[in-house]
mmCIF file of C-alpha atoms in Angstrom:
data_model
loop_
_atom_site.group_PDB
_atom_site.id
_atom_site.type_symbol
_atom_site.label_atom_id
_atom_site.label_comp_id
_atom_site.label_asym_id
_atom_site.label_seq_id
_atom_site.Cartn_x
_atom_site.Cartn_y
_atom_site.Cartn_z
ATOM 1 C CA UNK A 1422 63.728 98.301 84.902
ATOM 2 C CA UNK A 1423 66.798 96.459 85.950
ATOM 3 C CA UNK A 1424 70.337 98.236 85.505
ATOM 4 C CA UNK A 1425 73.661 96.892 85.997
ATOM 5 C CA UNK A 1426 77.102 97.713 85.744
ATOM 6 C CA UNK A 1427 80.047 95.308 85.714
ATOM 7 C CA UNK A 1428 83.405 96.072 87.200
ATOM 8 C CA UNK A 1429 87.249 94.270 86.987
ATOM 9 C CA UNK A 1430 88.612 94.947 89.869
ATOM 10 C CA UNK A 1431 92.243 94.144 88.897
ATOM 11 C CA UNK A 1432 91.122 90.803 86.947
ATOM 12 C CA UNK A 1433 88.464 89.715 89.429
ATOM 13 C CA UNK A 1434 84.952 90.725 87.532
ATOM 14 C CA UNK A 1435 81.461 91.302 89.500
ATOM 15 C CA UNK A 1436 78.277 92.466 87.767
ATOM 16 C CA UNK A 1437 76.126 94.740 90.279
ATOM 17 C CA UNK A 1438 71.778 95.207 89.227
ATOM 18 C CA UNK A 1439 69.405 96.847 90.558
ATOM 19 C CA UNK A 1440 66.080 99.046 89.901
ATOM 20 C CA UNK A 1441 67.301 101.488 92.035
ATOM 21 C CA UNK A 1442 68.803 103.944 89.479
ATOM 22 C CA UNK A 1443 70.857 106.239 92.433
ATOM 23 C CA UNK A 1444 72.301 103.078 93.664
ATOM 24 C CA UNK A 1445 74.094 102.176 90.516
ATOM 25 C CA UNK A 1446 75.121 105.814 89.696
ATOM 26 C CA UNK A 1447 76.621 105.792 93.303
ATOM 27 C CA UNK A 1448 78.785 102.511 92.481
ATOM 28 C CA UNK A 1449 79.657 103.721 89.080
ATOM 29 C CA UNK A 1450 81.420 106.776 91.238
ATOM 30 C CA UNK A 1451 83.073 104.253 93.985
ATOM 31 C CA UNK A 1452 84.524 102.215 91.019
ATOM 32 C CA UNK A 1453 85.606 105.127 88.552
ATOM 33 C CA UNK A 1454 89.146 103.971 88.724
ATOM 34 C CA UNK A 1455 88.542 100.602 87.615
ATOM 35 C CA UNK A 1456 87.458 99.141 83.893
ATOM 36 C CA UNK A 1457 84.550 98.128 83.196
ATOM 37 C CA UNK A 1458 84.100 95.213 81.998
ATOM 38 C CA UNK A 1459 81.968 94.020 78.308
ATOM 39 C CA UNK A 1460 78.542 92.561 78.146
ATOM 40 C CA UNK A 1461 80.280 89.719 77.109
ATOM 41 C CA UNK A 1462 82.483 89.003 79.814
ATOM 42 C CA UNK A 1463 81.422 86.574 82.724
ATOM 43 C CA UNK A 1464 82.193 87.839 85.778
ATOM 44 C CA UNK A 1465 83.360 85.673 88.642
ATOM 45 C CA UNK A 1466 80.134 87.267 91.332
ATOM 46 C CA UNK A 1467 76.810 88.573 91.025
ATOM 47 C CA UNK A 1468 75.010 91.378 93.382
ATOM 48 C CA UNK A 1469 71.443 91.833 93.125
ATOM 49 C CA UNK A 1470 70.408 95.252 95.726
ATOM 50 C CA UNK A 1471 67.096 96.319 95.906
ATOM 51 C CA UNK A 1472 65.705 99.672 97.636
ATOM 52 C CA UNK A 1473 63.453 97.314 99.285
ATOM 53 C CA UNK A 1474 61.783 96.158 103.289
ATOM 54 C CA UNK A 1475 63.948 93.678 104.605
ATOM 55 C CA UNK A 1476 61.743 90.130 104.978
ATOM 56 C CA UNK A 1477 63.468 88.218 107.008
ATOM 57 C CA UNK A 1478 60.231 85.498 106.383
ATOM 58 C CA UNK A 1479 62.505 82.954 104.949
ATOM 59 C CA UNK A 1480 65.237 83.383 107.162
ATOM 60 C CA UNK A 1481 66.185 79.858 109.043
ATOM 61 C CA UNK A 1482 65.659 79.208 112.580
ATOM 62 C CA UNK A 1483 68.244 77.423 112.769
ATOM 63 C CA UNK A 1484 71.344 78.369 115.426
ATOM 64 C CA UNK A 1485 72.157 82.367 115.024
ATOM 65 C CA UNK A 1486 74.908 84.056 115.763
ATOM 66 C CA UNK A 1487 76.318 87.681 116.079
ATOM 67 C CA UNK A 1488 78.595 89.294 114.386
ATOM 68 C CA UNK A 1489 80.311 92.837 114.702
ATOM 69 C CA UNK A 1490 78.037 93.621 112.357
ATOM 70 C CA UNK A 1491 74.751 91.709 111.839
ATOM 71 C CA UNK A 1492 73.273 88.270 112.983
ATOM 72 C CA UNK A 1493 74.164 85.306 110.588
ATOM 73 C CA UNK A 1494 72.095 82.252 110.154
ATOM 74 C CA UNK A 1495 73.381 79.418 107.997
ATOM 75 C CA UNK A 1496 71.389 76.964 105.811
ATOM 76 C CA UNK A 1497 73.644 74.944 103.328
ATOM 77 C CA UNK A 1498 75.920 77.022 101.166
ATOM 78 C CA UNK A 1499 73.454 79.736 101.809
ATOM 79 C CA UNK A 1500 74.114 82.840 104.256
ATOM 80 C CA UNK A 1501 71.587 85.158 105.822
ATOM 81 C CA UNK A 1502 72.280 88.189 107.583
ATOM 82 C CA UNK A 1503 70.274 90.742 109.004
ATOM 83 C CA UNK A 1504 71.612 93.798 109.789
ATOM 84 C CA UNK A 1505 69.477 95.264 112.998
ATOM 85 C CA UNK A 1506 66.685 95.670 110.644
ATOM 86 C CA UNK A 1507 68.336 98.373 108.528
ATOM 87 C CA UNK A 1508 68.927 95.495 105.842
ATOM 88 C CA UNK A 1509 69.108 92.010 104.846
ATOM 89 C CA UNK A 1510 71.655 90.140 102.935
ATOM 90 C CA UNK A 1511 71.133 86.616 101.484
ATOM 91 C CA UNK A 1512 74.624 85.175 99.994
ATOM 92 C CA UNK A 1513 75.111 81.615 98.280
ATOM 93 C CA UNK A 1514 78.313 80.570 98.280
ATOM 94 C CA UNK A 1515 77.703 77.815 95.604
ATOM 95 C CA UNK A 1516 76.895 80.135 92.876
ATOM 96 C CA UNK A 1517 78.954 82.915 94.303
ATOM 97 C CA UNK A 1518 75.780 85.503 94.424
ATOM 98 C CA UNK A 1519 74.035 87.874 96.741
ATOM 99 C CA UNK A 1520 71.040 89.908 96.865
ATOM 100 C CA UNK A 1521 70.757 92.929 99.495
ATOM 101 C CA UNK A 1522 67.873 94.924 101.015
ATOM 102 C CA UNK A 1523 67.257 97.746 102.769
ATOM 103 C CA UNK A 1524 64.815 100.281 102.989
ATOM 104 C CA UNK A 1525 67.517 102.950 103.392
ATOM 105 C CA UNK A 1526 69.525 103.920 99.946
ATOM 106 C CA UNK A 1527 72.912 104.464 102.109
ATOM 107 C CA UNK A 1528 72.392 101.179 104.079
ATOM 108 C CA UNK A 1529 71.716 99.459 100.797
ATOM 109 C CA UNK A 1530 74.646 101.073 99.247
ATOM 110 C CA UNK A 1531 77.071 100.825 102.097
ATOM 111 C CA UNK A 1532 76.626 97.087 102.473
ATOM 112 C CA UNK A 1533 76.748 96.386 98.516
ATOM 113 C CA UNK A 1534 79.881 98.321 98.553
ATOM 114 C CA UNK A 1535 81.570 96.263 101.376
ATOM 115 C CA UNK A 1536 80.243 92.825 100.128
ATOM 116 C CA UNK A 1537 81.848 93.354 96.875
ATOM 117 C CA UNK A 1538 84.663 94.011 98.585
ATOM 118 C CA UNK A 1539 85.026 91.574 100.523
ATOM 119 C CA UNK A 1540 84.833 89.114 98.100
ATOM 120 C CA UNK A 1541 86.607 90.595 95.174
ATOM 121 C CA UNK A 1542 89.552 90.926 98.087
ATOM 122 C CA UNK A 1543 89.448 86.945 98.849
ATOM 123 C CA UNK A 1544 89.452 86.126 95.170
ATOM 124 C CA UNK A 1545 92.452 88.593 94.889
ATOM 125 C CA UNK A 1546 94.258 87.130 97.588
ATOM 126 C CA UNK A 1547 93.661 83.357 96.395
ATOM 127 C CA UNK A 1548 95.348 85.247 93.022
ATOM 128 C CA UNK A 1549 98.582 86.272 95.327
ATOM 129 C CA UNK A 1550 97.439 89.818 94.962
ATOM 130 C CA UNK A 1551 96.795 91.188 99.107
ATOM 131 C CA UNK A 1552 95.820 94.725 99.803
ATOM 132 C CA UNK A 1553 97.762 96.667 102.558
ATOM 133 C CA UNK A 1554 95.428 99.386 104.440
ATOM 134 C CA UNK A 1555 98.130 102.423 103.173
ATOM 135 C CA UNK A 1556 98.275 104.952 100.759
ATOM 136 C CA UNK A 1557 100.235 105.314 97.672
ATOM 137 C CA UNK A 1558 101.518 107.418 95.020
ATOM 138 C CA UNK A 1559 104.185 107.236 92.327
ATOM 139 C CA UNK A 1560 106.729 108.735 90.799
ATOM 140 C CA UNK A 1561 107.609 106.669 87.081
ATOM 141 C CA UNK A 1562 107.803 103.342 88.536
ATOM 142 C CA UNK A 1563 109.336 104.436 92.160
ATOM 143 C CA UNK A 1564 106.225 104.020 94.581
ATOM 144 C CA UNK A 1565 106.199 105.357 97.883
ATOM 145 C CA UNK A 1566 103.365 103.396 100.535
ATOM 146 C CA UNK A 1567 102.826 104.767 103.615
ATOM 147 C CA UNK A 1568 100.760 102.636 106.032
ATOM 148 C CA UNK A 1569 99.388 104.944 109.328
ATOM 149 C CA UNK A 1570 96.380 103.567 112.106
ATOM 150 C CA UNK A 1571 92.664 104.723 110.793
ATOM 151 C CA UNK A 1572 91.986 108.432 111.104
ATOM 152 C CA UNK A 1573 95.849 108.842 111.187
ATOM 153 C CA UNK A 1574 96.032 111.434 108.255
ATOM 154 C CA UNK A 1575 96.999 108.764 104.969
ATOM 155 C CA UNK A 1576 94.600 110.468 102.808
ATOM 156 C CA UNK A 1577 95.473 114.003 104.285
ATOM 157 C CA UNK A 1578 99.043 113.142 103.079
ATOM 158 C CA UNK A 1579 98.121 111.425 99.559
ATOM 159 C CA UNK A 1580 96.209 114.935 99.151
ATOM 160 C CA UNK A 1581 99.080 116.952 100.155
ATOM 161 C CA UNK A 1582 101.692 114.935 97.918
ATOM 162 C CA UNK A 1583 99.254 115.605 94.925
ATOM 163 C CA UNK A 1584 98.700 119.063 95.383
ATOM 164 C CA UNK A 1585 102.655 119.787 95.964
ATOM 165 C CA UNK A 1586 103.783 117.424 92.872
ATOM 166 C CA UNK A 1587 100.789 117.455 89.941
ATOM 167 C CA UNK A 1588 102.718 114.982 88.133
ATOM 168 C CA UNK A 1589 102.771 112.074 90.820
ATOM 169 C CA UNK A 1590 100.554 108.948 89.950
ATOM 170 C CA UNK A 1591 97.946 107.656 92.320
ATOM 171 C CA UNK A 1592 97.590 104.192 93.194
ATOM 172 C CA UNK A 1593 95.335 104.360 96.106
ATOM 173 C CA UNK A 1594 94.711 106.129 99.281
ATOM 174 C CA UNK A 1595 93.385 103.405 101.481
ATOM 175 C CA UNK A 1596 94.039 99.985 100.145
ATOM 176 C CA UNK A 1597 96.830 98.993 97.292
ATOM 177 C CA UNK A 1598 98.108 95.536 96.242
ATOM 178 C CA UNK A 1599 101.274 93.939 97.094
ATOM 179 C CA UNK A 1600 102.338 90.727 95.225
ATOM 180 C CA UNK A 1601 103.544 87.565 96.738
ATOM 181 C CA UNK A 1602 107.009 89.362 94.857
ATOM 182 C CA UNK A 1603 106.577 92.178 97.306
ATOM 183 C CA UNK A 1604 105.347 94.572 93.748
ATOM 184 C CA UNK A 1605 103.187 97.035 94.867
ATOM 185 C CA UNK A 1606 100.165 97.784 91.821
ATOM 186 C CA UNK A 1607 97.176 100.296 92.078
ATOM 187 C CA UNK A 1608 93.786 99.287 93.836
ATOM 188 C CA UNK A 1609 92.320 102.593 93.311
ATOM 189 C CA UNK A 1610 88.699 103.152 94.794
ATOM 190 C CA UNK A 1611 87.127 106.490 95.856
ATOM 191 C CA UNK A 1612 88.203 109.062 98.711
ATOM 192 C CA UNK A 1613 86.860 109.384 101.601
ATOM 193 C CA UNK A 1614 86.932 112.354 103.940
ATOM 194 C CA UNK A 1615 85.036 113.752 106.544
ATOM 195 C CA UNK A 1616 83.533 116.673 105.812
ATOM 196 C CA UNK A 1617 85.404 119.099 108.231
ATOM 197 C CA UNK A 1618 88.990 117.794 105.800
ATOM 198 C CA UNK A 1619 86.837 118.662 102.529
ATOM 199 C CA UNK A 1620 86.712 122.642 104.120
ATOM 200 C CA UNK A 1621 90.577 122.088 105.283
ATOM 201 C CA UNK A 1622 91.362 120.923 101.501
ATOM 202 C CA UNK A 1623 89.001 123.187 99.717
ATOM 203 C CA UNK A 1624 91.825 125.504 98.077
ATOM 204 C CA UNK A 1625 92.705 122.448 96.166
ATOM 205 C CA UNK A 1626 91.418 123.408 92.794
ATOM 206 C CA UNK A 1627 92.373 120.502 90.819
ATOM 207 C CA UNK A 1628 90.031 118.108 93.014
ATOM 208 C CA UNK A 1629 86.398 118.418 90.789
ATOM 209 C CA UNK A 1630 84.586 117.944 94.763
ATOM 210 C CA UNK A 1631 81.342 118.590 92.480
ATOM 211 C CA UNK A 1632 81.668 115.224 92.358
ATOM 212 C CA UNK A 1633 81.650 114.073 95.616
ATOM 213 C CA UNK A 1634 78.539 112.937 97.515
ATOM 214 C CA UNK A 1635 78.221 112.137 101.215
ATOM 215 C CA UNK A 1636 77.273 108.923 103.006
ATOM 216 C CA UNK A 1637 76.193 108.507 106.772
ATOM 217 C CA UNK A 1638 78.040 104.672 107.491
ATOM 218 C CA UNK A 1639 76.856 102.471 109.424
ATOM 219 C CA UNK A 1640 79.606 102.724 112.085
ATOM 220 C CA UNK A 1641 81.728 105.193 111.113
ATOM 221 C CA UNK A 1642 79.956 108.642 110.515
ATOM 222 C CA UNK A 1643 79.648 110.419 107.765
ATOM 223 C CA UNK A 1644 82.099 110.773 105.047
ATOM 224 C CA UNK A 1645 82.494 113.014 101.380
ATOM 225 C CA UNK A 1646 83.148 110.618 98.430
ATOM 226 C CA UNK A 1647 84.794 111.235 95.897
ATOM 227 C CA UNK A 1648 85.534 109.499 92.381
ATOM 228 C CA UNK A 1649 89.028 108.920 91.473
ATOM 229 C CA UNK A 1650 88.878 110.920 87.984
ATOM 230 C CA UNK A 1651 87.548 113.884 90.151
ATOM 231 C CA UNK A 1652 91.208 113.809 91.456
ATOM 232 C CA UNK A 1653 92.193 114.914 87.865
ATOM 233 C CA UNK A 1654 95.833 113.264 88.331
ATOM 234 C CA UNK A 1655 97.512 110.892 86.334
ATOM 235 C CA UNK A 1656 96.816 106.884 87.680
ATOM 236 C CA UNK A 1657 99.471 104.210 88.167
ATOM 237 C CA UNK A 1658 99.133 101.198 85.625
ATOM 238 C CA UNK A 1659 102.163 99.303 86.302
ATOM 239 C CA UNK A 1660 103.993 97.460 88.987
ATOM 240 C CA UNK A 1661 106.282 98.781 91.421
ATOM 241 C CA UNK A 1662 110.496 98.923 90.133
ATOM 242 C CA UNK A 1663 111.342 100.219 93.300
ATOM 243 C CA UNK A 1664 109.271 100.615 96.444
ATOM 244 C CA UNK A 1665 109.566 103.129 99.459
ATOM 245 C CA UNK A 1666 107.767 101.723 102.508
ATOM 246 C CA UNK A 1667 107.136 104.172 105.325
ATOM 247 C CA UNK A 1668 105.516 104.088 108.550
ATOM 248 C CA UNK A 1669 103.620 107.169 109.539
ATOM 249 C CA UNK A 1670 104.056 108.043 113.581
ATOM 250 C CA UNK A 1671 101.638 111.327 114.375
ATOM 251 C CA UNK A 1672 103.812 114.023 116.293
ATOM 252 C CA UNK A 1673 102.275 117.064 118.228
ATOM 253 C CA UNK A 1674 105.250 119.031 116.772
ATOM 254 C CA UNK A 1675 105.210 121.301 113.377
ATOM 255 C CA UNK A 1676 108.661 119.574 111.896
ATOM 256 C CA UNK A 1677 108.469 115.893 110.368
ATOM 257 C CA UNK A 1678 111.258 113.632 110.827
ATOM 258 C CA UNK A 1679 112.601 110.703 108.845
ATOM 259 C CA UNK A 1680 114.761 108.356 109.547
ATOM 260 C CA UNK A 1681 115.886 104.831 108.064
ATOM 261 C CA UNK A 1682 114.586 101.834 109.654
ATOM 262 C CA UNK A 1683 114.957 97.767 109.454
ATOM 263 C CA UNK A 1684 112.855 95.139 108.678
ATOM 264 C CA UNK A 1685 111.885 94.466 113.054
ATOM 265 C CA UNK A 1686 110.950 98.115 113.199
ATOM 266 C CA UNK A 1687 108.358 97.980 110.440
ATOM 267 C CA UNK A 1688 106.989 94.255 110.480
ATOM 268 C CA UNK A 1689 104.530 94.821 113.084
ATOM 269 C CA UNK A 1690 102.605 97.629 111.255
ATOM 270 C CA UNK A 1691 103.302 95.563 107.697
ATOM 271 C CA UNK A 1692 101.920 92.199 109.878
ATOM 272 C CA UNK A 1693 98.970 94.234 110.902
ATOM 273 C CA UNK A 1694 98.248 95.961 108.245
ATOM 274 C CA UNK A 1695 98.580 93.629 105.145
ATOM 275 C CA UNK A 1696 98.291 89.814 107.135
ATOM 276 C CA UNK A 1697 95.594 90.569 109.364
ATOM 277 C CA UNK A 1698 94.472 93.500 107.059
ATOM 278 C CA UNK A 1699 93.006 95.721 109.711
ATOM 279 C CA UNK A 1700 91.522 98.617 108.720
ATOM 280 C CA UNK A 1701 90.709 97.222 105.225
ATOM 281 C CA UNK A 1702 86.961 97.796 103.601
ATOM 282 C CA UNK A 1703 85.625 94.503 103.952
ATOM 283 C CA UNK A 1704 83.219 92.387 106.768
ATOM 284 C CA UNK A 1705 84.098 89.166 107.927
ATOM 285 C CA UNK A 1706 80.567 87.355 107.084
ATOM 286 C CA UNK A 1707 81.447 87.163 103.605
ATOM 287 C CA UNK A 1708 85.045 86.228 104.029
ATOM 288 C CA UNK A 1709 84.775 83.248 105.743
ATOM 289 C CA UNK A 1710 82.877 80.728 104.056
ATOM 290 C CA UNK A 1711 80.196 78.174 105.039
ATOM 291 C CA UNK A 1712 80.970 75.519 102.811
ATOM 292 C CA UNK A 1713 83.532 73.116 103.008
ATOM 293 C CA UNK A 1714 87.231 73.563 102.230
ATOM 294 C CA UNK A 1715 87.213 77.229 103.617
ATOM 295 C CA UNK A 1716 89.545 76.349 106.234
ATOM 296 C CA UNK A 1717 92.085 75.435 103.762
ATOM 297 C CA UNK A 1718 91.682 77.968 101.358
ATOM 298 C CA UNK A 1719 92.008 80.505 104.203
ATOM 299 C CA UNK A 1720 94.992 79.333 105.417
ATOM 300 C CA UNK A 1721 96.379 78.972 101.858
ATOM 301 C CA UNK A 1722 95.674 82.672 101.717
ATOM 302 C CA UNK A 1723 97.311 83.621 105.151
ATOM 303 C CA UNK A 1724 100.346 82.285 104.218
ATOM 304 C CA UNK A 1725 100.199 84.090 100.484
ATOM 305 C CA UNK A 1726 99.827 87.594 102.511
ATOM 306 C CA UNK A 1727 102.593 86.346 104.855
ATOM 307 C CA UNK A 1728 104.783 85.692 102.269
ATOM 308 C CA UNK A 1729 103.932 89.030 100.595
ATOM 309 C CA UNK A 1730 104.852 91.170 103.797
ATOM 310 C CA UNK A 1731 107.989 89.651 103.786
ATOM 311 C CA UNK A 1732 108.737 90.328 100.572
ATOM 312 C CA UNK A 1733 107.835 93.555 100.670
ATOM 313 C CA UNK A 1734 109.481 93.942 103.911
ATOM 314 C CA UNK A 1735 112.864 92.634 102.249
ATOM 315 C CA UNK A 1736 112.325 94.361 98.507
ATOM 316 C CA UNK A 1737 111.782 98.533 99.815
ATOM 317 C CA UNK A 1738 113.096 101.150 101.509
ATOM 318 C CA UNK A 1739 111.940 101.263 104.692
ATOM 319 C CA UNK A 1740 111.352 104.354 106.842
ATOM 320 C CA UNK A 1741 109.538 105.594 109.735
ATOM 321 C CA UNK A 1742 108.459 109.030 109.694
ATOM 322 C CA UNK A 1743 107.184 111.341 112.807
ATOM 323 C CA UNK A 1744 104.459 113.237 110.588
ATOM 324 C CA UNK A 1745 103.795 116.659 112.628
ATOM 325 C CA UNK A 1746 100.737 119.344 112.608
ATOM 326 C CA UNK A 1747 102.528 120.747 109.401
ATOM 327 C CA UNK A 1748 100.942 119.056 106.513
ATOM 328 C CA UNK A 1749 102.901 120.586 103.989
ATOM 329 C CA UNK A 1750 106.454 119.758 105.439
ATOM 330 C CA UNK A 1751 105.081 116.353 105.570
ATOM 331 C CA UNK A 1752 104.634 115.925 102.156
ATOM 332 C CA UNK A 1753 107.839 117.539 101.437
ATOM 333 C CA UNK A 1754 109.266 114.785 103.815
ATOM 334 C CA UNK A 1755 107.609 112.057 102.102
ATOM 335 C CA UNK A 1756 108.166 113.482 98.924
ATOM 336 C CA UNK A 1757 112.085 113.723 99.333
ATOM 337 C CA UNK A 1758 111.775 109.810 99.884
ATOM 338 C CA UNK A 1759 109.768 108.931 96.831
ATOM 339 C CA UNK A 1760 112.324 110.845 94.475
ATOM 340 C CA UNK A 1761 115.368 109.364 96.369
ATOM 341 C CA UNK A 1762 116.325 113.131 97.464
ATOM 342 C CA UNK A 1763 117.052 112.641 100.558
ATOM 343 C CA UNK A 1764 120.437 113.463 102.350
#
């Protein structure tokens, strides 16, 4: 028996099935944060994943090439990929569908996760709505992002900001959305942490970490989920009044420092972070199309996140902050910012 669940992920609507019952319920807990969407609604993209042997049978041999990832073969508006075996992904482009195999229920989840992904976050962007890889929390409508390099300690900090203030809001610890205003609004999927940070945050009662489940990735080990409700914090609806940007340095010192910066100091981190959008949750392969017109809408959509950095750039108060081995003073730090109490 097919299920299905069907997610708006702020405005952009994709319907997931499947037979596999723990593949769904694992999806339902990635996209907690977001509504669901009605029977009756038409979403924009459809996912079909099966707990299935890839057959790569019908594959094309036409050219191949490799990708980071997997090896892509292109027939039409029609996309294969094949994933070293693990799993097999066949995406049309005309009709804005996919269906994904594998074997393996974290393979099959992992890539469902990141396909959707993907192209919810091109439909955003052709919407003027880019993620950032940061993290952010707010305080009314005062939101403080802070954008570090991957394993840098953003979610470490969200934590710590949430345990020291319980009435902060969350937006998201890995990926928000800035407007082509510079407004930051919430993007809020699951937590991720490795499972030596679950012991180091385990004294924070108010996380539910029943809730959490682990997942061996693909290329990046193994990590604890966990659902945004499990956070049991209030959420972020609105958009941003007033914005604190802050780029996070690591220090081998206990103290953090702050101090004010200009637009030069953080436009390399905002460039990287938000234009090129390293570090995001997404693969290439289902970015960039096969089909004509691509080109064009991908440039459209480069300078839409370009115009969005420099907006935010120009809108917030911008910071860089030396975050030491003191996790506590850090959010203190970063705290003092969001609530404008600094001297």
């Amino acid at each position: 028996m097919e299920n299905e669940i069907r997610i708006s992920f702020a405005g952009v609507g994709i319907r997931f099935s499947s037979e596999c019952c723990d593949l769904i319920v694992r999806l339902s807990s990635d996209f907690a944060g977001f509504p669901r969407m009605s029977p009756e609604d038409a979403p924009e993209f459809h996912i079909k994943s099966e707990l299935l042997k890839p057959s790569l049978g019908t594959m094309p041999f036409g050219k191949r090439r490799k990708s980071r990832n997997c090896t892509i073969s292109d027939s039409g508006s029609i996309r294969w990929n094949d994933y070293a075996g693990e799993a097999w992904v066949k995406y049309d482009f005309s009709s804005d569908s996919a269906e994904v195999y594998s074997e393996r229920l974290e393979r099959l989840h992992e890539i469902t996760y990141l396909v959707a992904l993907s192209r919810a976050g091109k439909a955003l962007d052709g919407h003027g709505k880019h993620r950032i890889h940061a993290m952010a929390v707010a305080s009314d409508d005062r939101v403080l992002v802070l954008s570090m390099p991957m394993k840098g300690g953003k979610t470490t900090a969200f934590l710590r900001l949430l345990d020291q203030d319980e009435t902060l809001l969350t937006l998201s610890d890995d990926s928000p959305l800035v407007s082509c205003g510079g407004s930051v609004s919430a993007f809020p999927l699951r937590i991720g942490l490795d499972p030596e940070s679950v012991t180091r945050h385990s004294h924070m009662g108010w996380i539910d970490w029943s809730k959490g489940y682990l997942l061996n990735r693909m290329r990046f080990g193994t990590k604890v989920l966990i659902p945004v409700p499990a956070l049991n914090r209030g959420r972020f609806n609105g958009i941003s009044r007033g914005t604190v940007l802050v780029r996070g340095i690591r220090v081998n010192a206990a103290e953090a420092r702050v101090k004010r910066a200009g637009i030069w100091a953080l436009f390399a981190t905002v460039v990287r972070n938000l234009v090129i959008g390293d570090g995001l949750p997404m693969m290439r392969e289902y970015f960039i199309e096969n089909r004509k017109g691509d080109f064009v809408r991908c440039s459209l959509i480069l300078f839409s996140r370009i115009r969005a950095a420099l907006a935010l750039l120009w809108r917030s108060e911008k910071y860089t902050a030396y975050l030491g081995t003191d996790h506590a003073a850090n959010a203190r730090e970063l705290q003092k910012l969001l609530k404008g109490d600094r001297d």
